[in-house]
Coordinates of C-alpha atoms in Angstrom, one line a residue:
Chain F
X8 CA 15.2 20.4 -2.9
X9 CA 13.4 22.1 -5.7
X10 CA 10.6 20.1 -7.5
X11 CA 8.5 20.4 -10.6
X12 CA 5.0 21.3 -9.7
X13 CA 1.8 20.8 -11.8
X14 CA -1.8 22.1 -11.5
X15 CA -4.5 20.9 -11.4
X16 CA -3.9 17.5 -9.9
X17 CA -7.1 16.2 -11.5
X18 CA -9.1 17.7 -14.4
X19 CA -12.4 16.4 -15.5
X20 CA -13.8 17.7 -18.8
X21 CA -16.4 17.0 -21.5
X22 CA -15.3 15.7 -24.9
X23 CA -14.7 18.5 -27.3
X24 CA -13.7 21.0 -24.6
X25 CA -10.4 22.7 -24.3
X26 CA -8.1 22.1 -21.3
X27 CA -4.9 23.8 -20.2
X28 CA -2.5 21.9 -18.0
X29 CA 0.0 23.9 -16.1
X30 CA 3.5 23.2 -14.9
X31 CA 6.2 25.1 -13.1
X32 CA 9.6 23.6 -14.0
X33 CA 12.6 23.8 -11.7
X34 CA 13.8 27.4 -11.8
X35 CA 17.2 27.0 -13.4
X36 CA 16.3 24.4 -15.9
X37 CA 16.3 25.1 -19.6
X38 CA 14.6 22.1 -21.2
X39 CA 10.9 21.3 -20.6
X40 CA 8.9 18.2 -21.6
X41 CA 5.4 16.8 -21.6
X42 CA 4.8 13.1 -21.3
X43 CA 1.6 11.2 -20.9
X44 CA 0.8 7.9 -19.3
X45 CA -2.4 6.0 -20.0
X46 CA -3.5 4.0 -16.9
X47 CA -1.4 1.0 -16.5
X48 CA 0.8 1.7 -19.5
X49 CA 4.3 3.1 -20.1
X50 CA 5.2 6.8 -20.1
X51 CA 5.1 8.3 -23.6
X52 CA 6.9 11.3 -24.9
X53 CA 4.8 14.2 -26.3
X54 CA 7.0 17.2 -26.8
X55 CA 10.2 18.9 -25.8
X56 CA 10.6 22.7 -25.5
X57 CA 13.8 24.8 -25.4
X58 CA 14.6 28.4 -26.0
X59 CA 10.9 29.3 -26.4
X60 CA 10.2 26.8 -29.1
X61 CA 9.3 23.2 -29.7
X62 CA 12.5 21.1 -30.1
X63 CA 10.9 17.7 -30.9
X64 CA 7.5 16.2 -30.8
X65 CA 6.1 12.7 -31.1
X66 CA 3.3 11.5 -33.5
X67 CA 0.9 11.8 -30.5
X68 CA 1.4 15.6 -30.4
X69 CA -0.9 16.5 -33.3
X70 CA -2.6 19.8 -34.2
X71 CA -4.9 19.6 -31.2
X72 CA -2.0 20.0 -28.8
X73 CA 0.1 23.1 -28.2
X74 CA 2.6 24.3 -25.6
X75 CA 3.6 27.6 -24.3
X76 CA 5.8 29.3 -21.9
X77 CA 3.7 32.4 -21.2
X78 CA 6.1 33.8 -18.6
X79 CA 9.4 33.1 -16.9
X80 CA 8.0 30.3 -14.7
X81 CA 5.0 28.5 -16.2
X82 CA 4.9 25.9 -19.0
X83 CA 1.5 24.9 -20.3
X84 CA 0.0 22.2 -22.4
X85 CA -3.2 23.0 -24.2
X86 CA -5.5 20.3 -25.7
X87 CA -7.8 22.2 -28.0
X88 CA -10.7 19.7 -28.4
X89 CA -10.4 16.8 -26.0
X90 CA -11.2 13.2 -27.1
X91 CA -12.0 10.3 -24.9
X92 CA -8.6 8.8 -25.7
X93 CA -6.9 11.8 -24.2
X94 CA -7.7 10.5 -20.8
X95 CA -4.4 9.9 -19.1
X96 CA -1.9 11.2 -16.6
X97 CA 0.1 14.1 -18.0
X98 CA 3.5 14.6 -16.6
X99 CA 5.7 17.7 -17.0
X100 CA 9.4 17.3 -16.7
X101 CA 12.4 19.6 -16.8
X102 CA 16.2 19.3 -17.0
X103 CA 19.2 21.4 -17.1
X104 CA 21.7 21.4 -19.9
X105 CA 21.5 18.7 -22.6
X106 CA 24.3 17.4 -24.7
X107 CA 27.9 16.7 -23.9
X108 CA 28.0 12.9 -24.0
X109 CA 24.5 12.2 -23.0
X110 CA 21.7 13.9 -21.3
X111 CA 21.1 15.4 -17.9
X112 CA 18.6 14.2 -15.3
X113 CA 14.9 14.8 -16.1
X114 CA 12.8 15.5 -13.1
X115 CA 9.1 14.8 -13.3
X116 CA 6.2 16.7 -11.7
X117 CA 3.4 14.9 -9.8
X118 CA 1.2 14.8 -12.9
X119 CA -2.3 16.0 -13.9
X120 CA -4.9 13.2 -14.2
X121 CA -7.1 14.2 -17.1
X122 CA -10.5 12.5 -17.4
X123 CA -12.5 13.1 -20.6
X124 CA -16.2 12.2 -20.4
Chain D
X12 CA 13.2 6.1 -34.0
X13 CA 14.3 4.6 -30.7
X14 CA 12.5 1.6 -29.3
X15 CA 13.0 0.2 -25.8
X16 CA 12.1 -3.3 -24.7
X17 CA 11.9 -4.2 -21.1
X18 CA 11.7 -7.6 -19.3
X19 CA 10.3 -9.0 -17.2
X20 CA 6.9 -7.3 -17.0
X21 CA 6.4 -8.6 -13.4
X22 CA 9.0 -9.8 -10.9
X23 CA 8.4 -11.2 -7.5
X24 CA 11.2 -11.7 -5.0
X25 CA 11.7 -12.5 -1.4
X26 CA 13.0 -9.7 0.9
X27 CA 16.8 -9.8 0.9
X28 CA 17.0 -11.4 -2.6
X29 CA 18.4 -9.6 -5.6
X30 CA 16.3 -8.3 -8.5
X31 CA 17.4 -7.8 -12.1
X32 CA 15.5 -5.9 -14.8
X33 CA 16.8 -5.9 -18.4
X34 CA 16.2 -3.5 -21.2
X35 CA 17.3 -3.4 -24.9
X36 CA 17.3 -0.4 -27.2
X37 CA 17.4 0.0 -30.9
X38 CA 19.1 3.3 -31.7
X39 CA 22.9 3.1 -31.4
X40 CA 23.0 6.9 -31.2
X41 CA 21.4 6.8 -27.8
X42 CA 23.7 8.0 -25.1
X43 CA 21.8 8.3 -21.9
X44 CA 19.9 5.6 -20.0
X45 CA 18.0 6.5 -16.8
X46 CA 15.9 4.3 -14.6
X47 CA 12.7 5.5 -12.9
X48 CA 10.8 4.1 -10.0
X49 CA 7.1 4.8 -9.9
X50 CA 4.9 4.0 -6.9
X51 CA 1.2 3.8 -7.4
X52 CA -0.3 7.1 -8.3
X53 CA 3.0 9.0 -8.0
X54 CA 5.4 10.6 -10.3
X55 CA 8.3 8.7 -11.9
X56 CA 11.4 9.2 -9.7
X57 CA 14.8 9.0 -11.1
X58 CA 16.8 6.5 -9.2
X59 CA 19.9 6.0 -11.2
X60 CA 21.2 6.8 -14.7
X61 CA 24.2 5.9 -16.9
X62 CA 25.8 7.6 -19.8
X63 CA 27.3 5.8 -22.8
X64 CA 30.9 6.4 -21.8
X65 CA 30.4 4.3 -18.7
X66 CA 29.9 0.6 -18.4
X67 CA 28.6 0.4 -14.8
X68 CA 27.4 2.7 -12.1
X69 CA 26.5 1.8 -8.5
X70 CA 24.6 3.7 -5.8
X71 CA 24.3 1.8 -2.6
X72 CA 22.0 -1.2 -3.3
X73 CA 21.3 -0.2 -6.9
X74 CA 23.5 -0.7 -9.9
X75 CA 23.1 -0.3 -13.6
X76 CA 25.2 -1.9 -16.3
X77 CA 25.4 -0.9 -20.0
X78 CA 26.6 -2.9 -22.9
X79 CA 26.7 -0.5 -25.9
X80 CA 27.8 -3.2 -28.3
X81 CA 24.8 -5.4 -27.5
X82 CA 22.5 -2.4 -26.9
X83 CA 21.3 -3.5 -23.6
X84 CA 21.3 -2.2 -20.0
X85 CA 20.2 -3.7 -16.8
X86 CA 19.1 -2.6 -13.3
X87 CA 20.3 -4.6 -10.3
X88 CA 18.8 -4.2 -6.9
X89 CA 20.5 -6.1 -4.1
X90 CA 19.2 -6.9 -0.6
X91 CA 15.6 -6.0 -1.7
X92 CA 13.2 -4.5 0.9
X93 CA 9.4 -4.3 0.8
X94 CA 9.7 -0.5 0.1
X95 CA 11.4 -1.4 -3.2
X96 CA 8.1 -2.6 -4.4
X97 CA 7.0 -0.4 -7.3
X98 CA 7.0 -0.2 -11.1
X99 CA 10.4 0.4 -12.6
X100 CA 10.9 2.0 -16.0
X101 CA 14.0 2.0 -18.1
X102 CA 14.4 4.7 -20.7
X103 CA 16.8 5.8 -23.5
X104 CA 17.3 9.3 -25.0
X105 CA 15.5 9.3 -28.3
X106 CA 16.5 12.6 -29.8
X107 CA 18.9 15.5 -29.8
X108 CA 16.9 17.4 -27.3
X109 CA 16.7 14.7 -24.7
X110 CA 13.2 13.2 -25.1
X111 CA 13.1 9.9 -23.3
X112 CA 11.7 6.7 -24.8
X113 CA 10.5 4.5 -22.0
X114 CA 10.1 0.7 -21.7
X115 CA 6.8 -0.8 -20.7
X116 CA 7.8 -1.1 -17.0
X117 CA 8.5 -3.9 -14.6
X118 CA 6.2 -4.4 -11.6
X119 CA 8.5 -5.5 -8.7
X120 CA 7.0 -7.1 -5.7
X121 CA 9.2 -7.7 -2.7
X122 CA 7.6 -10.2 -0.2
X123 CA 8.5 -9.8 3.4

């Protein structure tokens, strides 16, 4: 069964550095998402992406964040200047068609644990 | 925007008993309500979902009910087993492109 994959599994960085988290969504999916989960807390929506542009973003997704689909398979999240409070698990998710009386299933990747020192 | 409340935060049951987790949501426009199971250090895994045009859905030992009028939905697990122990998150779709708004999670412990 196809799965969402993410790399790296763990990223350690210094405060102020840039990081890029990578995701390979399920191949026939059209909608892509990033979520984050601070340790012991709930999963929080960051951004959704469809048709090569951002569809929606939360208040967490400020100017230091950006997303890109650089080719036909990868979906990336860039954090420009990391802060201590960016330390969290970042999950990528993908889904097929949206709409038509409610949404389709979102499948999550294994996550990237980001530690900002 | 959408807000999802989930109760209880922790739930401990004996193996074989039933477990019920309840969620409420605020946005009457929400149409899709998935439940995810997350084991320690792992990804959230979709276990069941329900759309707004359905009141109940069952998959083996797991069932979900939805009351759109009251804006609440519940997860029911029957004949619980130790491997059901995990954190369970409910969610509701929060926008036109399907972003999910999650509850705070319920840590379910099933004692053998």
